[in-house]
Coordinates of C-alpha atoms in Angstrom, one line a residue:
X1 CA -133.6 141.0 12.9
X2 CA -136.3 138.5 13.9
X3 CA -135.1 135.1 15.2
X4 CA -136.4 131.9 13.8
X5 CA -138.4 131.4 17.1
X6 CA -140.1 134.7 16.7
X7 CA -141.0 134.0 13.1
X8 CA -142.4 130.6 14.1
X9 CA -144.4 132.3 16.8
X10 CA -145.8 134.8 14.3
X11 CA -146.8 132.0 12.0
X12 CA -148.5 130.1 14.8
X13 CA -150.4 133.3 15.8
X14 CA -151.5 133.8 12.2
X15 CA -152.8 130.2 12.1
X16 CA -154.6 130.9 15.4
X17 CA -156.3 134.0 14.0
X18 CA -157.4 132.3 10.7
X19 CA -161.0 131.5 10.2
X20 CA -162.6 128.6 12.1
X21 CA -165.8 127.0 10.9
X22 CA -169.0 126.1 12.5
X23 CA -171.6 124.3 10.3
X24 CA -175.3 124.6 10.7
X25 CA -178.1 122.8 8.9
X26 CA -181.9 122.5 9.2
X27 CA -181.4 118.8 9.5
X28 CA -178.5 119.1 12.0
X29 CA -178.3 118.2 15.7
X30 CA -177.4 120.6 18.5
X31 CA -175.5 117.8 20.2
X32 CA -173.2 117.4 17.2
X33 CA -169.7 118.7 16.8
X34 CA -170.6 121.5 14.4
X35 CA -168.5 120.2 11.6
X36 CA -169.4 119.9 7.9
X37 CA -170.2 116.2 8.5
X38 CA -172.0 116.8 11.8
X39 CA -173.6 120.3 11.7
X40 CA -175.6 121.9 14.5
X41 CA -179.3 122.6 14.0
X42 CA -180.2 125.9 15.9
X43 CA -178.8 129.4 15.9
X44 CA -178.8 129.3 19.7
X45 CA -176.4 126.4 19.7
X46 CA -174.2 128.3 17.2
X47 CA -174.1 131.4 19.3
X48 CA -173.2 129.4 22.4
X49 CA -170.3 127.8 20.5
X50 CA -169.1 131.1 19.2
X51 CA -168.2 132.2 22.7
X52 CA -165.5 129.6 22.9
X53 CA -163.2 131.4 20.5
X54 CA -160.4 133.8 21.5
X55 CA -159.6 137.4 20.8
X56 CA -159.3 138.4 17.2
X57 CA -160.6 135.1 15.8
X58 CA -162.7 135.1 12.6
X59 CA -165.4 132.4 12.7
X60 CA -167.3 131.3 9.6
X61 CA -170.8 130.0 10.4
X62 CA -171.4 127.9 7.3
X63 CA -175.1 127.5 6.5
X64 CA -176.2 124.4 4.6
X65 CA -179.0 124.3 2.2
X66 CA -182.7 124.6 3.3
X67 CA -185.2 126.6 5.3
X68 CA -184.3 127.6 8.8
X69 CA -187.7 128.2 10.4
X70 CA -187.7 130.5 13.5
X71 CA -190.5 131.8 15.6
X72 CA -188.5 134.6 17.3
X73 CA -185.5 136.6 16.0
X74 CA -181.9 135.5 16.1
X75 CA -180.3 137.9 18.5
X76 CA -176.6 138.7 18.4
X77 CA -175.0 140.9 21.1
X78 CA -171.7 141.6 22.7
X79 CA -172.0 138.5 24.9
X80 CA -171.4 136.5 21.7
X81 CA -168.2 138.4 21.0
X82 CA -166.5 138.1 24.4
X83 CA -163.0 138.6 22.9
X84 CA -164.0 140.8 19.9
X85 CA -164.1 138.0 17.3
X86 CA -165.9 138.6 14.1
X87 CA -168.4 136.2 12.6
X88 CA -169.4 135.5 9.0
X89 CA -172.6 133.7 8.5
X90 CA -172.2 132.5 4.9
X91 CA -173.9 130.0 2.6
X92 CA -172.1 126.7 1.9
X93 CA -170.9 126.7 -1.7
X94 CA -173.9 125.7 -3.9
X95 CA -176.4 126.1 -1.0
X96 CA -179.4 128.4 -0.8
X97 CA -180.1 128.9 2.9
X98 CA -183.3 130.8 3.9
X99 CA -184.1 132.1 7.3
X100 CA -187.9 132.1 7.5
X101 CA -190.1 133.5 10.2
X102 CA -193.1 131.8 8.5
X103 CA -195.0 128.6 8.9
X104 CA -196.0 126.4 6.1
X105 CA -199.8 125.9 5.9
X106 CA -201.1 122.5 5.0
X107 CA -204.3 120.4 5.4
X108 CA -206.1 122.0 2.5
X109 CA -209.5 120.6 1.4
X110 CA -211.4 121.3 -1.8
X111 CA -215.0 122.2 -1.5
X112 CA -217.6 121.3 -4.1
X113 CA -217.4 124.7 -5.8
X114 CA -213.6 124.5 -6.1
X115 CA -212.7 126.7 -3.1
X116 CA -209.7 125.6 -1.0
X117 CA -210.1 125.7 2.8
X118 CA -208.0 124.8 5.9
X119 CA -208.1 125.5 9.6
X120 CA -205.8 127.8 11.6
X121 CA -206.7 126.9 15.2
X122 CA -204.4 129.7 16.6
X123 CA -206.5 132.3 14.9
X124 CA -209.5 131.7 17.1
X125 CA -207.7 132.7 20.3
X126 CA -205.7 135.5 18.7
X127 CA -202.3 133.8 18.8
X128 CA -201.8 133.9 15.0
X129 CA -203.8 136.3 12.9
X130 CA -201.6 136.9 9.9
X131 CA -202.2 139.7 7.3
X132 CA -200.2 138.1 4.5
X133 CA -200.2 134.8 2.7
X134 CA -197.5 133.7 0.2
X135 CA -198.4 131.3 -2.4
X136 CA -195.5 129.6 -4.2
X137 CA -193.3 132.3 -2.7
X138 CA -195.4 135.2 -4.1
X139 CA -197.8 137.4 -2.2
X140 CA -201.4 136.6 -2.6
X141 CA -204.2 139.2 -2.5
X142 CA -206.3 139.6 0.6
X143 CA -210.0 139.6 -0.4
X144 CA -210.7 143.1 -1.6
X145 CA -213.2 145.4 -3.2
X146 CA -213.0 146.6 -5.9
X147 CA -210.6 143.9 -7.3
X148 CA -208.8 146.6 -9.2
X149 CA -208.4 150.3 -8.7
X150 CA -210.2 152.5 -6.2
X151 CA -213.5 154.0 -5.2
X152 CA -213.9 157.7 -4.3
X153 CA -215.9 159.1 -1.5
X154 CA -218.8 161.4 -2.0
X155 CA -218.5 163.6 1.1
X156 CA -216.8 163.4 4.4
X157 CA -219.0 163.3 7.5
X158 CA -219.2 166.6 9.4
X159 CA -216.3 165.8 11.8
X160 CA -214.1 164.8 8.8
X161 CA -212.8 161.8 10.6
X162 CA -215.4 159.2 11.4
X163 CA -216.6 158.3 7.9
X164 CA -218.1 159.4 4.7
X165 CA -221.0 159.0 2.2
X166 CA -220.5 157.0 -0.9
X167 CA -221.9 156.6 -4.3
X168 CA -224.9 154.1 -4.4
X169 CA -223.8 150.6 -5.3
X170 CA -220.1 151.2 -4.5
X171 CA -220.0 149.5 -1.1
X172 CA -221.1 145.9 -0.3
X173 CA -223.4 146.3 2.7
X174 CA -222.3 142.9 4.0
X175 CA -218.7 144.2 4.4
X176 CA -219.1 145.5 8.0
X177 CA -215.9 144.6 9.8
X178 CA -213.7 144.8 6.7
X179 CA -210.6 147.0 6.7
X180 CA -211.0 150.4 5.0
X181 CA -207.9 151.3 3.1
X182 CA -208.0 155.1 2.7
X183 CA -205.4 157.1 0.7
X184 CA -204.5 160.5 1.7
X185 CA -202.2 162.5 -0.6
X186 CA -198.9 161.2 0.6
X187 CA -200.0 158.8 3.4
X188 CA -202.7 156.3 4.2
X189 CA -205.0 154.9 6.9
X190 CA -206.1 151.3 7.5
X191 CA -209.2 151.4 9.8
X192 CA -211.9 148.8 10.5
X193 CA -215.5 149.6 9.3
X194 CA -218.0 149.9 12.1
X195 CA -221.2 150.3 10.1
X196 CA -222.6 150.7 6.5
X197 CA -226.0 152.2 6.1
X198 CA -227.5 151.6 2.7
X199 CA -230.5 153.9 2.8
X200 CA -228.2 156.9 3.5
X201 CA -225.1 155.5 1.7
X202 CA -223.1 156.2 4.8
X203 CA -220.0 154.4 6.1
X204 CA -218.6 154.8 9.6
X205 CA -215.3 153.5 10.9
X206 CA -214.5 152.2 14.4
X207 CA -211.7 154.6 14.9
X208 CA -210.5 157.9 13.4
X209 CA -209.4 158.1 9.8
X210 CA -206.0 159.9 9.7
X211 CA -203.7 161.0 12.4
X212 CA -204.6 163.9 14.8
X213 CA -202.9 166.7 12.8
X214 CA -205.5 168.8 11.0
X215 CA -204.1 168.1 7.5
X216 CA -205.0 164.4 7.8
X217 CA -208.7 165.1 7.8
X218 CA -210.6 163.0 5.2
X219 CA -211.1 165.8 2.7
X220 CA -208.1 168.1 3.5
X221 CA -206.0 167.2 0.5
X222 CA -208.8 166.6 -2.0
X223 CA -212.6 166.6 -1.8
X224 CA -213.1 163.1 -3.1
X225 CA -210.2 160.9 -2.0
X226 CA -209.7 157.3 -2.9
X227 CA -210.4 154.2 -0.9
X228 CA -211.0 150.4 -1.1
X229 CA -211.8 147.5 1.3
X230 CA -209.9 144.4 2.3
X231 CA -210.3 141.3 4.5
X232 CA -213.9 140.2 4.6
X233 CA -215.5 137.0 3.3
X234 CA -218.0 139.0 1.4
X235 CA -215.2 140.4 -0.7
X236 CA -213.7 137.0 -1.7
X237 CA -214.6 136.8 -5.4
X238 CA -211.5 136.6 -7.6
X239 CA -208.8 133.9 -8.2
X240 CA -205.7 134.4 -6.1
X241 CA -207.7 136.0 -3.2
X242 CA -207.7 134.7 0.3
X243 CA -209.5 135.4 3.7
X244 CA -208.8 134.3 7.3
X245 CA -211.9 134.2 9.5
X246 CA -210.6 135.1 12.9
X247 CA -213.6 133.7 14.7
X248 CA -213.7 130.2 13.1
X249 CA -210.1 130.0 12.1
X250 CA -211.0 129.0 8.6
X251 CA -208.6 130.1 5.9
X252 CA -210.1 130.2 2.4
X253 CA -208.2 130.6 -0.9
X254 CA -209.6 130.9 -4.4
X255 CA -207.0 129.0 -6.7
X256 CA -205.7 130.5 -9.9
X257 CA -205.7 128.6 -13.2
X258 CA -203.2 125.8 -13.1
X259 CA -202.9 125.7 -9.4
X260 CA -203.4 122.4 -7.6
X261 CA -203.0 121.4 -4.0
X262 CA -200.0 119.3 -5.1
X263 CA -198.1 122.0 -6.9
X264 CA -198.9 124.9 -4.6
X265 CA -197.2 125.8 -1.3
X266 CA -198.4 128.3 1.3
X267 CA -196.4 130.2 3.9
X268 CA -197.7 132.9 6.3
X269 CA -195.5 135.0 8.6
X270 CA -195.3 134.3 12.3
X271 CA -192.1 135.8 13.8
X272 CA -192.2 139.6 14.1
X273 CA -188.5 140.0 13.4
X274 CA -185.9 137.7 11.9
X275 CA -182.5 139.1 13.1
X276 CA -181.4 141.6 15.7
X277 CA -177.7 142.6 16.0
X278 CA -177.5 145.0 18.9
X279 CA -174.5 146.2 20.9
X280 CA -174.2 148.6 23.9
X281 CA -172.7 152.0 24.3
X282 CA -169.6 150.6 25.8
X283 CA -169.3 147.6 23.5
X284 CA -170.8 147.8 20.0
X285 CA -171.2 144.6 18.1
X286 CA -168.5 144.6 15.4
X287 CA -167.9 142.5 12.3
X288 CA -171.1 140.4 12.0
X289 CA -171.7 139.5 8.4
X290 CA -174.4 137.6 6.5
X291 CA -173.4 136.5 2.9
X292 CA -175.5 134.6 0.5
X293 CA -178.4 134.2 2.9
X294 CA -182.1 134.8 2.2
X295 CA -184.5 136.2 4.8
X296 CA -188.3 135.7 4.4
X297 CA -191.6 136.1 6.3
X298 CA -191.8 138.5 9.1
X299 CA -195.1 139.7 10.6
X300 CA -196.4 143.0 11.8
X301 CA -199.8 143.7 13.4
X302 CA -201.6 147.0 13.1
X303 CA -202.0 149.2 16.2
X304 CA -205.1 148.2 18.1
X305 CA -207.1 151.2 16.8
X306 CA -205.8 151.0 13.3
X307 CA -203.0 152.4 11.2
X308 CA -203.0 156.2 10.6
X309 CA -199.7 157.1 9.0
X310 CA -197.5 159.9 7.6
X311 CA -194.7 159.1 5.2
X312 CA -192.0 156.5 5.7
X313 CA -194.2 154.3 7.9
X314 CA -194.4 156.8 10.7
X315 CA -197.8 156.2 12.3
X316 CA -199.9 157.4 15.2
X317 CA -199.6 155.6 18.5
X318 CA -203.1 154.4 19.5
X319 CA -202.7 152.2 22.5
X320 CA -204.2 154.5 25.3
X321 CA -200.8 155.0 26.9
X322 CA -199.1 158.3 27.8
X323 CA -197.6 158.1 24.3
X324 CA -200.9 158.1 22.5
X325 CA -201.0 160.6 19.6
X326 CA -197.2 160.5 19.3
X327 CA -195.6 158.7 16.4
X328 CA -193.8 155.4 16.1
X329 CA -192.1 154.0 13.1
X330 CA -192.8 150.5 11.8
X331 CA -190.1 148.0 12.9
X332 CA -187.9 146.1 10.4
X333 CA -187.4 142.4 10.0
X334 CA -183.6 142.8 10.3
X335 CA -182.2 145.4 12.8
X336 CA -178.7 146.6 13.4
X337 CA -178.1 149.0 16.4
X338 CA -175.0 150.1 18.1
X339 CA -173.1 148.1 15.5
X340 CA -170.1 148.8 13.3
X341 CA -168.5 147.2 10.3
X342 CA -171.4 144.7 9.9
X343 CA -173.0 143.7 6.6
X344 CA -175.5 141.8 4.6
X345 CA -174.4 140.9 1.1
X346 CA -175.3 138.7 -1.9
X347 CA -178.7 137.8 -0.4
X348 CA -182.4 138.4 -0.6
X349 CA -184.9 140.0 1.8
X350 CA -188.4 139.2 0.7
X351 CA -192.0 138.6 1.6
X352 CA -191.8 140.8 4.7
X353 CA -194.9 142.2 6.5
X354 CA -193.0 145.2 8.1
X355 CA -189.9 147.1 6.8
X356 CA -187.0 145.1 5.4
X357 CA -183.7 146.0 7.0
X358 CA -182.6 148.8 9.3
X359 CA -179.1 150.1 9.9
X360 CA -180.3 152.0 12.9
X361 CA -179.2 154.0 15.9
X362 CA -175.5 154.5 16.3
X363 CA -174.5 152.2 13.4
X364 CA -171.1 152.9 11.8
X365 CA -169.7 151.7 8.5
X366 CA -172.3 149.0 8.0
X367 CA -173.2 147.8 4.5
X368 CA -176.0 146.3 2.5
X369 CA -174.5 145.1 -0.8
X370 CA -175.6 143.1 -3.8
X371 CA -178.9 142.2 -2.3
X372 CA -182.5 142.0 -3.6
X373 CA -185.1 143.6 -1.3
X374 CA -188.6 142.9 -2.6
X375 CA -192.2 142.3 -1.7
X376 CA -191.9 144.3 1.5
X377 CA -194.9 145.8 3.2
X378 CA -193.1 148.9 4.6
X379 CA -189.8 150.6 3.8
X380 CA -187.2 148.6 2.0
X381 CA -184.1 149.9 3.8
X382 CA -183.9 152.3 6.7
X383 CA -180.7 154.1 7.7
X384 CA -180.3 156.2 10.8
X385 CA -183.1 157.3 13.1
X386 CA -185.5 160.1 14.0
X387 CA -185.1 162.5 16.9
X388 CA -187.3 160.7 19.4
X389 CA -184.5 159.1 21.4
X390 CA -183.5 161.1 24.4
X391 CA -180.1 161.7 26.0
X392 CA -180.0 163.7 29.3
X393 CA -183.5 164.8 28.7
X394 CA -182.8 166.2 25.3
X395 CA -183.2 165.0 21.8
X396 CA -180.1 162.8 21.1
X397 CA -179.0 164.9 18.1
X398 CA -178.7 168.0 20.4
X399 CA -177.2 166.3 23.5
X400 CA -174.9 163.8 21.7
X401 CA -174.6 164.6 18.0
X402 CA -171.6 162.3 17.7
X403 CA -174.0 159.4 18.1
X404 CA -175.4 159.9 14.6
X405 CA -175.3 156.8 12.3
X406 CA -172.3 157.4 10.1
X407 CA -170.6 155.9 7.1
X408 CA -173.2 153.3 6.2
X409 CA -173.6 152.1 2.6
X410 CA -176.2 150.6 0.3
X411 CA -174.7 149.5 -3.0
X412 CA -175.5 147.4 -6.0
X413 CA -178.9 146.3 -4.6
X414 CA -182.3 145.9 -6.3
X415 CA -185.1 147.5 -4.2
X416 CA -188.6 146.8 -5.6
X417 CA -192.2 146.2 -4.7
X418 CA -191.9 147.8 -1.3
X419 CA -194.8 149.6 0.4
X420 CA -197.1 146.7 -0.5
X421 CA -199.4 147.2 2.4
X422 CA -198.4 150.6 3.6
X423 CA -198.2 153.0 0.7
X424 CA -196.4 155.9 2.3
X425 CA -193.3 153.7 2.5
X426 CA -190.0 154.5 0.8
X427 CA -187.4 152.3 -1.0
X428 CA -184.4 153.6 0.9
X429 CA -185.1 155.9 3.9
X430 CA -182.1 157.9 5.2
X431 CA -183.2 159.9 8.3
X432 CA -180.8 161.5 10.7
X433 CA -177.6 160.0 9.3
X434 CA -174.2 161.3 8.0
X435 CA -171.8 160.2 5.3
X436 CA -174.3 157.6 4.0
X437 CA -173.7 156.2 0.5
X438 CA -176.6 155.0 -1.6
X439 CA -175.0 154.1 -4.8
X440 CA -175.5 151.9 -7.9
X441 CA -178.9 150.6 -6.9
X442 CA -182.0 150.0 -8.9
X443 CA -185.0 151.2 -7.1
X444 CA -188.4 150.7 -8.7
X445 CA -192.1 149.7 -8.5
X446 CA -192.9 151.7 -5.4
X447 CA -196.2 153.4 -4.3
X448 CA -194.3 156.5 -3.0
X449 CA -190.8 157.9 -3.0
X450 CA -187.6 156.0 -4.1
X451 CA -184.9 157.5 -1.8
X452 CA -185.6 159.9 1.1
X453 CA -182.8 161.8 2.8
X454 CA -183.2 163.9 5.9
X455 CA -185.9 164.1 8.6
X456 CA -186.4 167.7 9.8
X457 CA -188.9 170.2 8.2
X458 CA -186.7 173.3 8.6
X459 CA -183.1 174.3 8.0
X460 CA -181.9 174.2 11.7
X461 CA -178.3 172.8 11.8
X462 CA -178.1 169.2 12.8
X463 CA -175.4 166.5 12.5
X464 CA -176.9 165.4 9.2
X465 CA -174.2 165.9 6.5
X466 CA -172.3 164.5 3.5
X467 CA -174.9 161.9 2.4
X468 CA -174.4 160.7 -1.1
X469 CA -177.1 159.4 -3.4
X470 CA -175.1 158.6 -6.5
X471 CA -175.4 156.6 -9.7
X472 CA -178.7 155.0 -9.0
X473 CA -181.4 154.0 -11.4
X474 CA -184.8 155.1 -9.9
X475 CA -187.9 154.6 -11.9
X476 CA -191.6 153.8 -11.8
X477 CA -192.0 155.3 -8.3
X478 CA -195.0 157.3 -7.0
X479 CA -197.3 154.7 -8.4
X480 CA -200.1 155.3 -5.9
X481 CA -199.5 158.4 -3.8
X482 CA -198.5 162.0 -4.5
X483 CA -196.2 164.8 -3.2
X484 CA -192.9 162.8 -3.4
X485 CA -190.4 161.8 -6.1
X486 CA -187.6 159.6 -7.2
X487 CA -185.5 161.4 -4.6
X488 CA -187.0 163.4 -1.7
X489 CA -185.0 165.6 0.8
X490 CA -185.7 167.4 4.1
X491 CA -183.6 169.7 6.2
X492 CA -180.1 171.2 6.1
X493 CA -177.5 168.7 4.9
X494 CA -174.1 170.4 4.1
X495 CA -172.1 168.3 1.7
X496 CA -175.0 166.1 0.6
X497 CA -174.8 165.2 -3.1
X498 CA -177.5 163.8 -5.4
X499 CA -175.4 163.0 -8.5
X500 CA -175.3 160.8 -11.6
X501 CA -178.8 159.3 -11.0
X502 CA -181.1 158.2 -13.8
X503 CA -184.7 159.0 -12.8
X504 CA -187.7 158.4 -15.0
X505 CA -191.4 157.3 -15.1
X506 CA -193.0 159.3 -12.3
X507 CA -196.7 159.5 -13.2
X508 CA -199.2 162.2 -13.0
X509 CA -200.1 162.7 -9.3
X510 CA -203.3 160.9 -8.3
X511 CA -204.0 163.3 -5.4
X512 CA -203.7 167.0 -5.1
X513 CA -199.9 167.6 -4.8
X514 CA -197.4 167.3 -7.6
X515 CA -194.8 164.4 -7.8
X516 CA -191.4 165.0 -9.4
X517 CA -188.1 163.5 -10.4
X518 CA -186.7 165.1 -7.2
X519 CA -188.7 166.9 -4.6
X520 CA -186.5 169.1 -2.3
X521 CA -189.0 169.7 0.5
X522 CA -189.0 171.9 3.6
X523 CA -185.7 173.1 5.0
X524 CA -183.6 171.4 2.3
X525 CA -180.4 173.3 2.3
X526 CA -176.7 173.0 1.2
X527 CA -177.5 170.1 -1.2
X528 CA -175.8 169.7 -4.6
X529 CA -177.8 168.2 -7.4
X530 CA -175.4 167.3 -10.2
X531 CA -175.1 165.3 -13.3
X532 CA -178.5 163.6 -13.1
X533 CA -180.7 162.5 -16.0
X534 CA -184.4 163.0 -15.3
X535 CA -187.0 162.3 -18.0
X536 CA -190.6 161.0 -18.5
X537 CA -191.9 162.9 -15.5
X538 CA -195.4 164.1 -15.8
X539 CA -194.7 167.3 -13.8
X540 CA -191.5 169.3 -13.2
X541 CA -188.2 167.3 -13.0
X542 CA -187.2 169.3 -9.9
X543 CA -189.4 170.9 -7.3
X544 CA -188.4 173.0 -4.3
X545 CA -190.7 173.7 -1.4
X546 CA -189.5 176.0 1.4
X547 CA -185.9 175.1 0.4
X548 CA -182.8 177.2 1.1
X549 CA -179.4 177.4 -0.7
X550 CA -179.2 174.6 -3.3
X551 CA -176.7 173.9 -6.1
X552 CA -178.1 172.5 -9.4
X553 CA -175.5 171.9 -12.1
X554 CA -174.9 169.8 -15.2
X555 CA -178.2 168.0 -15.1
X556 CA -180.3 166.9 -18.1
X557 CA -183.9 167.8 -17.3
X558 CA -186.6 166.7 -19.8
X559 CA -190.0 168.4 -19.7
X560 CA -193.2 166.9 -21.1
X561 CA -194.3 170.2 -22.7
X562 CA -193.5 173.9 -22.6
X563 CA -196.1 174.5 -19.9
X564 CA -194.1 172.5 -17.4
X565 CA -191.0 174.3 -15.9
X566 CA -187.8 172.3 -15.3
X567 CA -187.6 173.7 -11.8
X568 CA -190.7 174.5 -9.8
X569 CA -190.6 176.8 -6.8
X570 CA -193.1 176.5 -4.0
X571 CA -192.5 179.1 -1.2
X572 CA -188.8 179.1 -2.3
X573 CA -186.9 182.1 -3.6
X574 CA -185.5 181.2 -7.1
X575 CA -182.3 183.1 -6.4
X576 CA -181.4 180.7 -3.6
X577 CA -181.1 177.9 -6.1
X578 CA -177.9 178.3 -8.0
X579 CA -178.1 176.8 -11.6
X580 CA -175.0 176.0 -13.7
X581 CA -174.7 174.2 -17.1
X582 CA -178.0 172.4 -17.0
X583 CA -179.5 171.0 -20.2
X584 CA -183.3 171.5 -20.5
X585 CA -185.1 169.6 -23.3
X586 CA -188.6 169.1 -24.5
X587 CA -189.7 165.5 -24.6
X588 CA -189.8 165.4 -28.4
X589 CA -186.2 166.6 -28.6
X590 CA -184.9 164.1 -26.1
X591 CA -182.9 161.0 -27.3
X592 CA -182.2 158.6 -24.4
X593 CA -179.2 156.9 -26.1
X594 CA -177.4 160.3 -26.4
X595 CA -177.8 161.3 -22.8
X596 CA -177.8 158.0 -20.9
X597 CA -174.0 158.0 -21.4
X598 CA -173.8 160.9 -19.0
X599 CA -174.9 159.0 -16.0
X600 CA -173.8 155.7 -14.4
X601 CA -177.2 155.0 -13.0
X602 CA -177.6 151.7 -14.9
X603 CA -174.3 150.2 -13.8
X604 CA -175.8 147.7 -11.5
X605 CA -173.7 144.7 -10.3
X606 CA -176.3 142.7 -8.3
X607 CA -175.8 139.0 -8.7
X608 CA -177.8 137.0 -6.1
X609 CA -180.3 134.4 -7.4
X610 CA -184.0 135.0 -6.9
X611 CA -184.5 132.4 -4.2
X612 CA -187.6 130.5 -3.2
X613 CA -187.9 128.7 0.1
X614 CA -187.1 125.0 -0.1
X615 CA -189.8 122.6 0.7

């Protein structure tokens, strides 16, 4: 039986292990005590103070209202957890803290013709040449032509890389130096224009359009692909458009109806990342949580010779180094690596110039819950990694398969308007990962695929397994590109389930390849597709391309007309796809109210407010 002294000691120990508080405020003072009445100001001061606590402590970093402007990322590592304490960065009750990597732009003047201008001195010497401008917390449009829609090339030049001929009148001759935005079937390029020759209607680019692989040639996917232009003063002609002259530093904006300098705020991203939580092999970071916090404004610059991508923001390295012609993936504003049991919850990640948040290499049991991820230029959420990392001279998945990202979760989130600049982006990209859960999310308004799982174009066994994409509402995806779907898979994934999802409104493909409710691409194997409701798809609800053994059961598959099969097979043997108890309906026989009850894809529980940065 415990003595009174031992019980007292246990009570004292419990008190010692209870949560302590450090307060931080944009108007605080780093020389202060860090209390509610005397908060600190900077995250560096908070992290220094965190090292004072003992083993097992739980520290609440209470964030007061306002915008925390940073110009380099907050970095949290094992040195900030010397005794294994966990830390919760949380909003003060009633507060709306925002970590912003942007700068507010002021000093606007109105010209005689109603145009607004201001000076950005850092642009002239290359220190700050931003690609995005946020007006009243919403993304503004870089000057573009045409203002809506796309143009189509006439013919590729003979090398199929350096340019093309165009229809007379389509291209403003003055737009030399603008950025060509070129759409391949399921990817895109952003390359500066070198010359425009009006007599021959010929446009040439400074660098190659498309990555080096043969299928990225200008006219490989279709003979007359789409394009448009951005970022030139000659294209500035519509309200809401802006342009930054990198030579003079003049920023120009054409105001929309009702906007005045007094009621309009401007932010542009400066910091390239906002938060990095990274451990080591011997000491992962554990128990770092952000709750009720908004993250805004992160920048990303194109490679020096332009952006030539494949899907999921993978792009060609063009820096003249030994790695040239290999592929990199776009960074994320928030990165967790070698981390376990960390989370972001009840917050917002918005107005980001790269990808949003990444639960990356060797992360375990980390979570993104009840968050809004929106207005992101790249992928919304990344989980896991590709195969580029090496261990003992081999791909990590071969040399150390136990290092796979495992047990991570994305739940009750809204992921929307991602891929704003880079159209091959994906709402939730799950690469080499295991036991991932993507559940009860709404994923919508995307140029390409909603959820992508797997990252190997053949059925070779890997540690990828048991991923769950369950009870999501995925709709209005594939709005710009082709050859994807609401859900897209690659590679062998034993135990992976795509179940209970409601997928709808996937339009007719704009390019050559078909888009679908689900596209089970090369090597997809050992995947169960069960209990999904897929409707209002312009082509087949399910498509299999070089897929292996698959299990399709108890789905409701709605076809536009009798000419469209519910399952389409490309280089796939139909007998390898086992079908059980599926309901196939024609669109005119489909009643949503009857069948929506069969899925939980609309059961969203996201609650965070749609925040705007405080002034």
